[in-house]
């Protein structure tokens, strides 16, 4: 009778928790704390976190790494029966990959009004002329996702400021 999958908000909460665990791993490695998991038939088939600095690869976003893992698990580049959970709204690069692999659904935590491509700055996931459109659920565990990002960037600014202050002190001969 019902052909469409039932979206269980408790599952969204749970799987976003899994993505948050991945984001914490990124945070611990001084990477921008974004985590992602891909779920198929109620099971996590891929987990990843940002590794741009670690891998020296601008494309090593959590979403991209998770997509690559999921493709290997599924044995196909098409992920049309999978859901991506990610702690921050996907950027244009990641949104492009999401469209190409035909993810059924994208669930994200923190919106990105400046660079988000799932409804923030733009919406590539439902762009009218593209061949695939993903369902979007925004704002799941938003405060936890935002808090992690804010803490990270505050620490980065403090480190940068302290580094500049230390450099200024050394320049003055205050060793």
GROMACS .gro file of N, CA and C in nm:
model
  525
    1UNK      N    1   0.081  -0.119   0.000
    1UNK     CA    2   0.000   0.000   0.000
    1UNK      C    3   0.086   0.126   0.000
    2UNK      N    4   0.192   0.126   0.082
    2UNK     CA    5   0.281   0.242   0.089
    2UNK      C    6   0.410   0.210   0.014
    3UNK      N    7   0.434   0.280  -0.095
    3UNK     CA    8   0.554   0.257  -0.174
    3UNK      C    9   0.672   0.340  -0.128
    4UNK      N   10   0.644   0.454  -0.064
    4UNK     CA   11   0.752   0.542  -0.021
    4UNK      C   12   0.805   0.499   0.115
    5UNK      N   13   0.936   0.511   0.136
    5UNK     CA   14   0.991   0.472   0.266
    5UNK      C   15   0.940   0.567   0.375
    6UNK      N   16   0.918   0.510   0.491
    6UNK     CA   17   0.877   0.591   0.606
    6UNK      C   18   1.002   0.650   0.667
    7UNK      N   19   1.001   0.781   0.686
    7UNK     CA   20   1.116   0.849   0.745
    7UNK      C   21   1.096   0.852   0.896
    8UNK      N   22   1.185   0.786   0.967
    8UNK     CA   23   1.179   0.778   1.112
    8UNK      C   24   1.274   0.880   1.171
    9UNK      N   25   1.218   0.981   1.238
    9UNK     CA   26   1.301   1.087   1.294
    9UNK      C   27   1.395   1.035   1.402
   10UNK      N   28   1.356   0.926   1.469
   10UNK     CA   29   1.446   0.867   1.568
   10UNK      C   30   1.569   0.809   1.499
   11UNK      N   31   1.549   0.750   1.382
   11UNK     CA   32   1.663   0.698   1.305
   11UNK      C   33   1.752   0.812   1.259
   12UNK      N   34   1.691   0.922   1.214
   12UNK     CA   35   1.770   1.037   1.173
   12UNK      C   36   1.856   1.086   1.289
   13UNK      N   37   1.797   1.093   1.407
   13UNK     CA   38   1.869   1.136   1.527
   13UNK      C   39   1.986   1.041   1.555
   14UNK      N   40   1.958   0.911   1.548
   14UNK     CA   41   2.061   0.810   1.575
   14UNK      C   42   2.176   0.819   1.474
   15UNK      N   43   2.142   0.818   1.346
   15UNK     CA   44   2.247   0.818   1.244
   15UNK      C   45   2.325   0.949   1.241
   16UNK      N   46   2.259   1.061   1.276
   16UNK     CA   47   2.334   1.187   1.286
   16UNK      C   48   2.433   1.177   1.403
   17UNK      N   49   2.396   1.103   1.507
   17UNK     CA   50   2.490   1.078   1.616
   17UNK      C   51   2.614   1.004   1.567
   18UNK      N   52   2.594   0.911   1.476
   18UNK     CA   53   2.708   0.840   1.417
   18UNK      C   54   2.795   0.937   1.336
   19UNK      N   55   2.732   1.026   1.263
   19UNK     CA   56   2.808   1.127   1.187
   19UNK      C   57   2.881   1.222   1.282
   20UNK      N   58   2.819   1.257   1.394
   20UNK     CA   59   2.885   1.343   1.494
   20UNK      C   60   3.008   1.275   1.552
   21UNK      N   61   3.001   1.143   1.572
   21UNK     CA   62   3.120   1.070   1.621
   21UNK      C   63   3.236   1.082   1.521
   22UNK      N   64   3.202   1.076   1.394
   22UNK     CA   65   3.305   1.093   1.291
   22UNK      C   66   3.359   1.236   1.293
   23UNK      N   67   3.272   1.333   1.312
   23UNK     CA   68   3.315   1.473   1.319
   23UNK      C   69   3.410   1.495   1.436
   24UNK      N   70   3.385   1.428   1.547
   24UNK     CA   71   3.476   1.438   1.662
   24UNK      C   72   3.614   1.384   1.627
   25UNK      N   73   3.620   1.281   1.548
   25UNK     CA   74   3.750   1.228   1.504
   25UNK      C   75   3.825   1.334   1.423
   26UNK      N   76   3.753   1.404   1.337
   26UNK     CA   77   3.815   1.512   1.259
   26UNK      C   78   3.866   1.620   1.353
   27UNK      N   79   3.785   1.658   1.449
   27UNK     CA   80   3.821   1.762   1.547
   27UNK      C   81   3.951   1.724   1.618
   28UNK      N   82   3.959   1.599   1.662
   28UNK     CA   83   4.078   1.551   1.734
   28UNK      C   84   4.203   1.555   1.647
   29UNK      N   85   4.185   1.549   1.516
   29UNK     CA   86   4.299   1.554   1.424
   29UNK      C   87   4.319   1.693   1.365
   30UNK      N   88   4.254   1.792   1.426
   30UNK     CA   89   4.264   1.932   1.384
   30UNK      C   90   4.218   1.954   1.240
   31UNK      N   91   4.120   1.875   1.200
   31UNK     CA   92   4.052   1.891   1.072
   31UNK      C   93   3.920   1.962   1.098
   32UNK      N   94   3.866   2.030   0.999
   32UNK     CA   95   3.733   2.088   1.015
   32UNK      C   96   3.638   1.974   1.054
   33UNK      N   97   3.568   1.987   1.167
   33UNK     CA   98   3.491   1.875   1.220
   33UNK      C   99   3.359   1.848   1.148
   34UNK      N  100   3.372   1.781   1.036
   34UNK     CA  101   3.256   1.735   0.961
   34UNK      C  102   3.266   1.584   0.950
   35UNK      N  103   3.157   1.518   0.983
   35UNK     CA  104   3.152   1.373   0.974
   35UNK      C  105   3.034   1.330   0.890
   36UNK      N  106   3.046   1.211   0.831
   36UNK     CA  107   2.939   1.160   0.745
   36UNK      C  108   2.928   1.009   0.759
   37UNK      N  109   2.806   0.961   0.747
   37UNK     CA  110   2.782   0.817   0.735
   37UNK      C  111   2.681   0.797   0.622
   38UNK      N  112   2.692   0.683   0.557
   38UNK     CA  113   2.595   0.646   0.454
   38UNK      C  114   2.524   0.520   0.501
   39UNK      N  115   2.392   0.524   0.492
   39UNK     CA  116   2.307   0.417   0.543
   39UNK      C  117   2.229   0.355   0.428
   40UNK      N  118   2.227   0.222   0.430
   40UNK     CA  119   2.150   0.146   0.331
   40UNK      C  120   2.073   0.038   0.405
   41UNK      N  121   1.945   0.034   0.383
   41UNK     CA  122   1.858  -0.066   0.448
   41UNK      C  123   1.877  -0.067   0.600
   42UNK      N  124   1.889   0.052   0.658
   42UNK     CA  125   1.899   0.065   0.803
   42UNK      C  126   2.034   0.035   0.863
   43UNK      N  127   2.135   0.013   0.779
   43UNK     CA  128   2.269  -0.019   0.829
   43UNK      C  129   2.372   0.080   0.775
   44UNK      N  130   2.467   0.118   0.860
   44UNK     CA  131   2.576   0.205   0.816
   44UNK      C  132   2.669   0.124   0.728
   45UNK      N  133   2.690   0.171   0.605
   45UNK     CA  134   2.781   0.102   0.513
   45UNK      C  135   2.909   0.181   0.489
   46UNK      N  136   2.913   0.307   0.534
   46UNK     CA  137   3.033   0.389   0.516
   46UNK      C  138   3.037   0.495   0.625
   47UNK      N  139   3.159   0.524   0.673
   47UNK     CA  140   3.181   0.627   0.775
   47UNK      C  141   3.305   0.704   0.734
   48UNK      N  142   3.299   0.836   0.749
   48UNK     CA  143   3.418   0.915   0.714
   48UNK      C  144   3.412   1.051   0.783
   49UNK      N  145   3.527   1.114   0.786
   49UNK     CA  146   3.538   1.250   0.840
   49UNK      C  147   3.635   1.327   0.753
   50UNK      N  148   3.628   1.460   0.762
   50UNK     CA  149   3.717   1.544   0.682
   50UNK      C  150   3.862   1.506   0.706
   51UNK      N  151   3.940   1.496   0.599
   51UNK     CA  152   4.082   1.466   0.609
   51UNK      C  153   4.163   1.549   0.511
   52UNK      N  154   4.116   1.669   0.483
   52UNK     CA  155   4.182   1.757   0.387
   52UNK      C  156   4.327   1.783   0.425
   53UNK      N  157   4.350   1.821   0.549
   53UNK     CA  158   4.487   1.853   0.595
   53UNK      C  159   4.572   1.728   0.605
   54UNK      N  160   4.517   1.623   0.661
   54UNK     CA  161   4.591   1.498   0.680
   54UNK      C  162   4.638   1.441   0.546
   55UNK      N  163   4.547   1.436   0.450
   55UNK     CA  164   4.579   1.376   0.320
   55UNK      C  165   4.635   1.477   0.220
   56UNK      N  166   4.636   1.606   0.259
   56UNK     CA  167   4.680   1.713   0.167
   56UNK      C  168   4.602   1.702   0.036
   57UNK      N  169   4.469   1.690   0.051
   57UNK     CA  170   4.380   1.669  -0.062
   57UNK      C  171   4.254   1.753  -0.042
   58UNK      N  172   4.236   1.854  -0.123
   58UNK     CA  173   4.122   1.944  -0.109
   58UNK      C  174   3.988   1.874  -0.129
   59UNK      N  175   3.989   1.757  -0.191
   59UNK     CA  176   3.864   1.684  -0.213
   59UNK      C  177   3.832   1.585  -0.102
   60UNK      N  178   3.914   1.576   0.000
   60UNK     CA  179   3.896   1.475   0.106
   60UNK      C  180   3.794   1.520   0.210
   61UNK      N  181   3.678   1.563   0.162
   61UNK     CA  182   3.568   1.599   0.251
   61UNK      C  183   3.502   1.470   0.300
   62UNK      N  184   3.437   1.477   0.414
   62UNK     CA  185   3.372   1.360   0.473
   62UNK      C  186   3.276   1.293   0.374
   63UNK      N  187   3.197   1.374   0.305
   63UNK     CA  188   3.099   1.320   0.211
   63UNK      C  189   3.167   1.243   0.098
   64UNK      N  190   3.273   1.300   0.043
   64UNK     CA  191   3.342   1.238  -0.070
   64UNK      C  192   3.404   1.104  -0.028
   65UNK      N  193   3.467   1.103   0.089
   65UNK     CA  194   3.531   0.981   0.139
   65UNK      C  195   3.426   0.874   0.169
   66UNK      N  196   3.313   0.915   0.227
   66UNK     CA  197   3.206   0.820   0.256
   66UNK      C  198   3.145   0.764   0.128
   67UNK      N  199   3.128   0.848   0.028
   67UNK     CA  200   3.073   0.802  -0.100
   67UNK      C  201   3.165   0.696  -0.162
   68UNK      N  202   3.294   0.721  -0.161
   68UNK     CA  203   3.390   0.624  -0.217
   68UNK      C  204   3.381   0.491  -0.143
   69UNK      N  205   3.373   0.495  -0.010
   69UNK     CA  206   3.360   0.371   0.068
   69UNK      C  207   3.230   0.299   0.033
   70UNK      N  208   3.120   0.373   0.026
   70UNK     CA  209   2.990   0.312  -0.001
   70UNK      C  210   2.987   0.248  -0.140
   71UNK      N  211   3.047   0.313  -0.237
   71UNK     CA  212   3.053   0.255  -0.372
   71UNK      C  213   3.124   0.120  -0.369
   72UNK      N  214   3.231   0.111  -0.291
   72UNK     CA  215   3.306  -0.015  -0.280
   72UNK      C  216   3.220  -0.123  -0.213
   73UNK      N  217   3.146  -0.086  -0.110
   73UNK     CA  218   3.061  -0.182  -0.040
   73UNK      C  219   2.948  -0.231  -0.130
   74UNK      N  220   2.884  -0.139  -0.199
   74UNK     CA  221   2.771  -0.173  -0.286
   74UNK      C  222   2.818  -0.242  -0.414
   75UNK      N  223   2.939  -0.210  -0.458
   75UNK     CA  224   2.990  -0.266  -0.582
   75UNK      C  225   2.937  -0.194  -0.704
   76UNK      N  226   2.899  -0.069  -0.685
   76UNK     CA  227   2.844   0.011  -0.795
   76UNK      C  228   2.860   0.158  -0.758
   77UNK      N  229   2.863   0.244  -0.857
   77UNK     CA  230   2.872   0.387  -0.829
   77UNK      C  231   2.734   0.446  -0.799
   78UNK      N  232   2.630   0.373  -0.829
   78UNK     CA  233   2.494   0.421  -0.802
   78UNK      C  234   2.457   0.387  -0.658
   79UNK      N  235   2.419   0.490  -0.583
   79UNK     CA  236   2.380   0.472  -0.443
   79UNK      C  237   2.235   0.517  -0.422
   80UNK      N  238   2.150   0.480  -0.516
   80UNK     CA  239   2.014   0.534  -0.520
   80UNK      C  240   1.922   0.484  -0.409
   81UNK      N  241   1.966   0.385  -0.333
   81UNK     CA  242   1.886   0.338  -0.220
   81UNK      C  243   1.953   0.370  -0.087
   82UNK      N  244   2.039   0.472  -0.087
   82UNK     CA  245   2.116   0.507   0.032
   82UNK      C  246   2.083   0.649   0.079
   83UNK      N  247   2.108   0.670   0.209
   83UNK     CA  248   2.092   0.802   0.270
   83UNK      C  249   2.226   0.846   0.327
   84UNK      N  250   2.261   0.970   0.300
   84UNK     CA  251   2.382   1.032   0.356
   84UNK      C  252   2.343   1.117   0.475
   85UNK      N  253   2.410   1.095   0.587
   85UNK     CA  254   2.397   1.181   0.706
   85UNK      C  255   2.528   1.256   0.720
   86UNK      N  256   2.522   1.387   0.727
   86UNK     CA  257   2.643   1.468   0.736
   86UNK      C  258   2.617   1.584   0.831
   87UNK      N  259   2.718   1.617   0.911
   87UNK     CA  260   2.700   1.716   1.017
   87UNK      C  261   2.690   1.859   0.968
   88UNK      N  262   2.736   1.886   0.847
   88UNK     CA  263   2.731   2.022   0.791
   88UNK      C  264   2.677   2.012   0.648
   89UNK      N  265   2.600   2.110   0.610
   89UNK     CA  266   2.542   2.113   0.476
   89UNK      C  267   2.651   2.095   0.370
   90UNK      N  268   2.629   2.004   0.274
   90UNK     CA  269   2.730   1.979   0.172
   90UNK      C  270   2.765   2.103   0.089
   91UNK      N  271   2.892   2.112   0.051
   91UNK     CA  272   2.941   2.218  -0.036
   91UNK      C  273   2.907   2.184  -0.181
   92UNK      N  274   2.931   2.274  -0.276
   92UNK     CA  275   2.901   2.244  -0.416
   92UNK      C  276   2.973   2.120  -0.471
   93UNK      N  277   3.099   2.100  -0.433
   93UNK     CA  278   3.171   1.981  -0.481
   93UNK      C  279   3.102   1.854  -0.434
   94UNK      N  280   3.070   1.849  -0.305
   94UNK     CA  281   3.007   1.730  -0.249
   94UNK      C  282   2.866   1.712  -0.304
   95UNK      N  283   2.794   1.823  -0.322
   95UNK     CA  284   2.659   1.816  -0.379
   95UNK      C  285   2.664   1.759  -0.521
   96UNK      N  286   2.765   1.798  -0.597
   96UNK     CA  287   2.782   1.743  -0.731
   96UNK      C  288   2.801   1.593  -0.728
   97UNK      N  289   2.883   1.546  -0.635
   97UNK     CA  290   2.905   1.401  -0.622
   97UNK      C  291   2.776   1.331  -0.579
   98UNK      N  292   2.702   1.393  -0.488
   98UNK     CA  293   2.576   1.336  -0.441
   98UNK      C  294   2.479   1.318  -0.557
   99UNK      N  295   2.470   1.418  -0.643
   99UNK     CA  296   2.383   1.408  -0.761
   99UNK      C  297   2.431   1.296  -0.853
  100UNK      N  298   2.562   1.290  -0.876
  100UNK     CA  299   2.616   1.188  -0.967
  100UNK      C  300   2.593   1.046  -0.918
  101UNK      N  301   2.605   1.022  -0.788
  101UNK     CA  302   2.584   0.886  -0.736
  101UNK      C  303   2.438   0.857  -0.705
  102UNK      N  304   2.355   0.960  -0.722
  102UNK     CA  305   2.209   0.946  -0.710
  102UNK      C  306   2.162   0.905  -0.571
  103UNK      N  307   2.224   0.965  -0.468
  103UNK     CA  308   2.178   0.936  -0.332
  103UNK      C  309   2.031   0.969  -0.318
  104UNK      N  310   1.956   0.879  -0.257
  104UNK     CA  311   1.813   0.898  -0.238
  104UNK      C  312   1.783   1.019  -0.150
  105UNK      N  313   1.862   1.030  -0.042
  105UNK     CA  314   1.829   1.128   0.060
  105UNK      C  315   1.956   1.181   0.125
  106UNK      N  316   1.953   1.310   0.163
  106UNK     CA  317   2.062   1.374   0.235
  106UNK      C  318   2.004   1.437   0.360
  107UNK      N  319   2.063   1.403   0.474
  107UNK     CA  320   2.022   1.458   0.603
  107UNK      C  321   2.142   1.532   0.658
  108UNK      N  322   2.126   1.661   0.688
  108UNK     CA  323   2.240   1.734   0.744
  108UNK      C  324   2.201   1.807   0.871
  109UNK      N  325   2.305   1.840   0.948
  109UNK     CA  326   2.285   1.910   1.074
  109UNK      C  327   2.290   2.059   1.058
  110UNK      N  328   2.412   2.114   1.054
  110UNK     CA  329   2.431   2.259   1.050
  110UNK      C  330   2.419   2.313   0.908
  111UNK      N  331   2.335   2.414   0.889
  111UNK     CA  332   2.327   2.477   0.757
  111UNK      C  333   2.450   2.565   0.731
  112UNK      N  334   2.477   2.590   0.604
  112UNK     CA  335   2.588   2.677   0.565
  112UNK      C  336   2.534   2.780   0.466
  113UNK      N  337   2.500   2.897   0.520
  113UNK     CA  338   2.440   3.003   0.437
  113UNK      C  339   2.537   3.060   0.335
  114UNK      N  340   2.667   3.050   0.361
  114UNK     CA  341   2.767   3.107   0.269
  114UNK      C  342   2.805   3.012   0.156
  115UNK      N  343   2.818   2.884   0.186
  115UNK     CA  344   2.868   2.793   0.084
  115UNK      C  345   2.790   2.664   0.069
  116UNK      N  346   2.679   2.652   0.139
  116UNK     CA  347   2.601   2.529   0.133
  116UNK      C  348   2.531   2.512   0.000
  117UNK      N  349   2.524   2.388  -0.046
  117UNK     CA  350   2.463   2.360  -0.176
  117UNK      C  351   2.343   2.267  -0.165
  118UNK      N  352   2.281   2.267  -0.045
  118UNK     CA  353   2.160   2.188  -0.025
  118UNK      C  354   2.049   2.277   0.031
  119UNK      N  355   2.050   2.403  -0.013
  119UNK     CA  356   1.947   2.497   0.029
  119UNK      C  357   2.001   2.621   0.098
  120UNK      N  358   2.129   2.620   0.137
  120UNK     CA  359   2.189   2.737   0.203
  120UNK      C  360   2.213   2.849   0.104
  121UNK      N  361   2.329   2.848   0.042
  121UNK     CA  362   2.362   2.949  -0.059
  121UNK      C  363   2.297   2.914  -0.193
  122UNK      N  364   2.276   2.785  -0.216
  122UNK     CA  365   2.216   2.735  -0.340
  122UNK      C  366   2.161   2.596  -0.313
  123UNK      N  367   2.091   2.539  -0.408
  123UNK     CA  368   2.041   2.403  -0.390
  123UNK      C  369   2.068   2.320  -0.515
  124UNK      N  370   2.185   2.260  -0.519
  124UNK     CA  371   2.221   2.175  -0.633
  124UNK      C  372   2.154   2.038  -0.624
  125UNK      N  373   2.114   1.998  -0.504
  125UNK     CA  374   2.055   1.864  -0.488
  125UNK      C  375   1.915   1.855  -0.547
  126UNK      N  376   1.854   1.969  -0.572
  126UNK     CA  377   1.721   1.969  -0.633
  126UNK      C  378   1.714   2.068  -0.749
  127UNK      N  379   1.828   2.087  -0.815
  127UNK     CA  380   1.835   2.181  -0.926
  127UNK      C  381   1.750   2.128  -1.041
  128UNK      N  382   1.661   2.210  -1.094
  128UNK     CA  383   1.561   2.162  -1.191
  128UNK      C  384   1.616   2.088  -1.313
  129UNK      N  385   1.728   2.132  -1.368
  129UNK     CA  386   1.775   2.072  -1.493
  129UNK      C  387   1.866   1.951  -1.473
  130UNK      N  388   1.901   1.918  -1.350
  130UNK     CA  389   1.987   1.802  -1.327
  130UNK      C  390   1.906   1.673  -1.334
  131UNK      N  391   1.975   1.563  -1.365
  131UNK     CA  392   1.907   1.436  -1.387
  131UNK      C  393   1.863   1.364  -1.260
  132UNK      N  394   1.905   1.411  -1.144
  132UNK     CA  395   1.867   1.346  -1.019
  132UNK      C  396   1.841   1.452  -0.912
  133UNK      N  397   1.745   1.424  -0.827
  133UNK     CA  398   1.716   1.511  -0.713
  133UNK      C  399   1.712   1.426  -0.587
  134UNK      N  400   1.785   1.468  -0.485
  134UNK     CA  401   1.784   1.399  -0.356
  134UNK      C  402   1.684   1.467  -0.263
  135UNK      N  403   1.619   1.385  -0.181
  135UNK     CA  404   1.537   1.442  -0.074
  135UNK      C  405   1.633   1.506   0.026
  136UNK      N  406   1.591   1.615   0.089
  136UNK     CA  407   1.675   1.685   0.186
  136UNK      C  408   1.600   1.698   0.318
  137UNK      N  409   1.668   1.660   0.426
  137UNK     CA  410   1.619   1.687   0.561
  137UNK      C  411   1.728   1.768   0.630
  138UNK      N  412   1.694   1.889   0.671
  138UNK     CA  413   1.793   1.980   0.731
  138UNK      C  414   1.768   1.998   0.880
  139UNK      N  415   1.875   2.030   0.952
  139UNK     CA  416   1.863   2.071   1.091
  139UNK      C  417   1.855   1.960   1.193
  140UNK      N  418   1.892   1.838   1.157
  140UNK     CA  419   1.890   1.728   1.253
  140UNK      C  420   2.009   1.743   1.348
  141UNK      N  421   1.981   1.751   1.476
  141UNK     CA  422   2.082   1.772   1.581
  141UNK      C  423   2.168   1.896   1.552
  142UNK      N  424   2.099   1.997   1.503
  142UNK     CA  425   2.165   2.119   1.455
  142UNK      C  426   2.253   2.184   1.561
  143UNK      N  427   2.206   2.192   1.684
  143UNK     CA  428   2.284   2.261   1.787
  143UNK      C  429   2.415   2.189   1.817
  144UNK      N  430   2.412   2.057   1.820
  144UNK     CA  431   2.535   1.980   1.844
  144UNK      C  432   2.633   1.999   1.728
  145UNK      N  433   2.581   1.996   1.607
  145UNK     CA  434   2.666   2.013   1.489
  145UNK      C  435   2.727   2.153   1.485
  146UNK      N  436   2.645   2.254   1.510
  146UNK     CA  437   2.693   2.393   1.511
  146UNK      C  438   2.797   2.414   1.621
  147UNK      N  439   2.768   2.362   1.738
  147UNK     CA  440   2.856   2.381   1.853
  147UNK      C  441   2.995   2.326   1.825
  148UNK      N  442   3.002   2.210   1.764
  148UNK     CA  443   3.131   2.149   1.732
  148UNK      C  444   3.208   2.237   1.633
  149UNK      N  445   3.141   2.286   1.532
  149UNK     CA  446   3.206   2.373   1.433
  149UNK      C  447   3.252   2.504   1.497
  150UNK      N  448   3.165   2.564   1.578
  150UNK     CA  449   3.201   2.691   1.645
  150UNK      C  450   3.323   2.673   1.734
  151UNK      N  451   3.323   2.567   1.814
  151UNK     CA  452   3.437   2.541   1.904
  151UNK      C  453   3.566   2.527   1.826
  152UNK      N  454   3.559   2.453   1.717
  152UNK     CA  455   3.678   2.430   1.635
  152UNK      C  456   3.732   2.562   1.581
  153UNK      N  457   3.645   2.643   1.522
  153UNK     CA  458   3.693   2.767   1.461
  153UNK      C  459   3.737   2.869   1.565
  154UNK      N  460   3.675   2.868   1.682
  154UNK     CA  461   3.723   2.956   1.790
  154UNK      C  462   3.863   2.916   1.834
  155UNK      N  463   3.887   2.786   1.847
  155UNK     CA  464   4.021   2.737   1.882
  155UNK      C  465   4.122   2.774   1.775
  156UNK      N  466   4.084   2.759   1.650
  156UNK     CA  467   4.175   2.792   1.540
  156UNK      C  468   4.212   2.940   1.542
  157UNK      N  469   4.113   3.025   1.565
  157UNK     CA  470   4.141   3.170   1.572
  157UNK      C  471   4.231   3.202   1.691
  158UNK      N  472   4.208   3.138   1.804
  158UNK     CA  473   4.291   3.160   1.923
  158UNK      C  474   4.434   3.116   1.897
  159UNK      N  475   4.450   2.999   1.837
  159UNK     CA  476   4.585   2.949   1.805
  159UNK      C  477   4.657   3.043   1.709
  160UNK      N  478   4.583   3.090   1.610
  160UNK     CA  479   4.643   3.180   1.512
  160UNK      C  480   4.686   3.310   1.580
  161UNK      N  481   4.599   3.363   1.665
  161UNK     CA  482   4.629   3.487   1.736
  161UNK      C  483   4.749   3.467   1.828
  162UNK      N  484   4.751   3.357   1.902
  162UNK     CA  485   4.863   3.329   1.992
  162UNK      C  486   4.992   3.312   1.913
  163UNK      N  487   4.982   3.248   1.798
  163UNK     CA  488   5.099   3.231   1.712
  163UNK      C  489   5.150   3.363   1.661
  164UNK      N  490   5.059   3.451   1.623
  164UNK     CA  491   5.099   3.585   1.577
  164UNK      C  492   5.160   3.664   1.691
  165UNK      N  493   5.101   3.655   1.811
  165UNK     CA  494   5.155   3.725   1.927
  165UNK      C  495   5.294   3.674   1.961
  166UNK      N  496   5.313   3.543   1.956
  166UNK     CA  497   5.444   3.484   1.986
  166UNK      C  498   5.546   3.529   1.882
  167UNK      N  499   5.504   3.530   1.756
  167UNK     CA  500   5.595   3.574   1.650
  167UNK      C  501   5.633   3.720   1.669
  168UNK      N  502   5.537   3.801   1.708
  168UNK     CA  503   5.564   3.944   1.730
  168UNK      C  504   5.661   3.961   1.845
  169UNK      N  505   5.644   3.880   1.950
  169UNK     CA  506   5.734   3.887   2.065
  169UNK      C  507   5.876   3.851   2.028
  170UNK      N  508   5.891   3.747   1.947
  170UNK     CA  509   6.024   3.705   1.903
  170UNK      C  510   6.088   3.811   1.815
  171UNK      N  511   6.007   3.875   1.736
  171UNK     CA  512   6.061   3.979   1.648
  171UNK      C  513   6.117   4.096   1.729
  172UNK      N  514   6.060   4.116   1.848
  172UNK     CA  515   6.106   4.225   1.933
  172UNK      C  516   6.225   4.182   2.021
  173UNK      N  517   6.268   4.059   2.007
  173UNK     CA  518   6.380   4.011   2.087
  173UNK      C  519   6.342   3.968   2.227
  174UNK      N  520   6.216   3.935   2.250
  174UNK     CA  521   6.168   3.895   2.383
  174UNK      C  522   6.171   3.744   2.401
  175UNK      N  523   6.274   3.677   2.363
  175UNK     CA  524   6.279   3.532   2.372
  175UNK      C  525   6.278   3.483   2.512
   0.00000   0.00000   0.00000
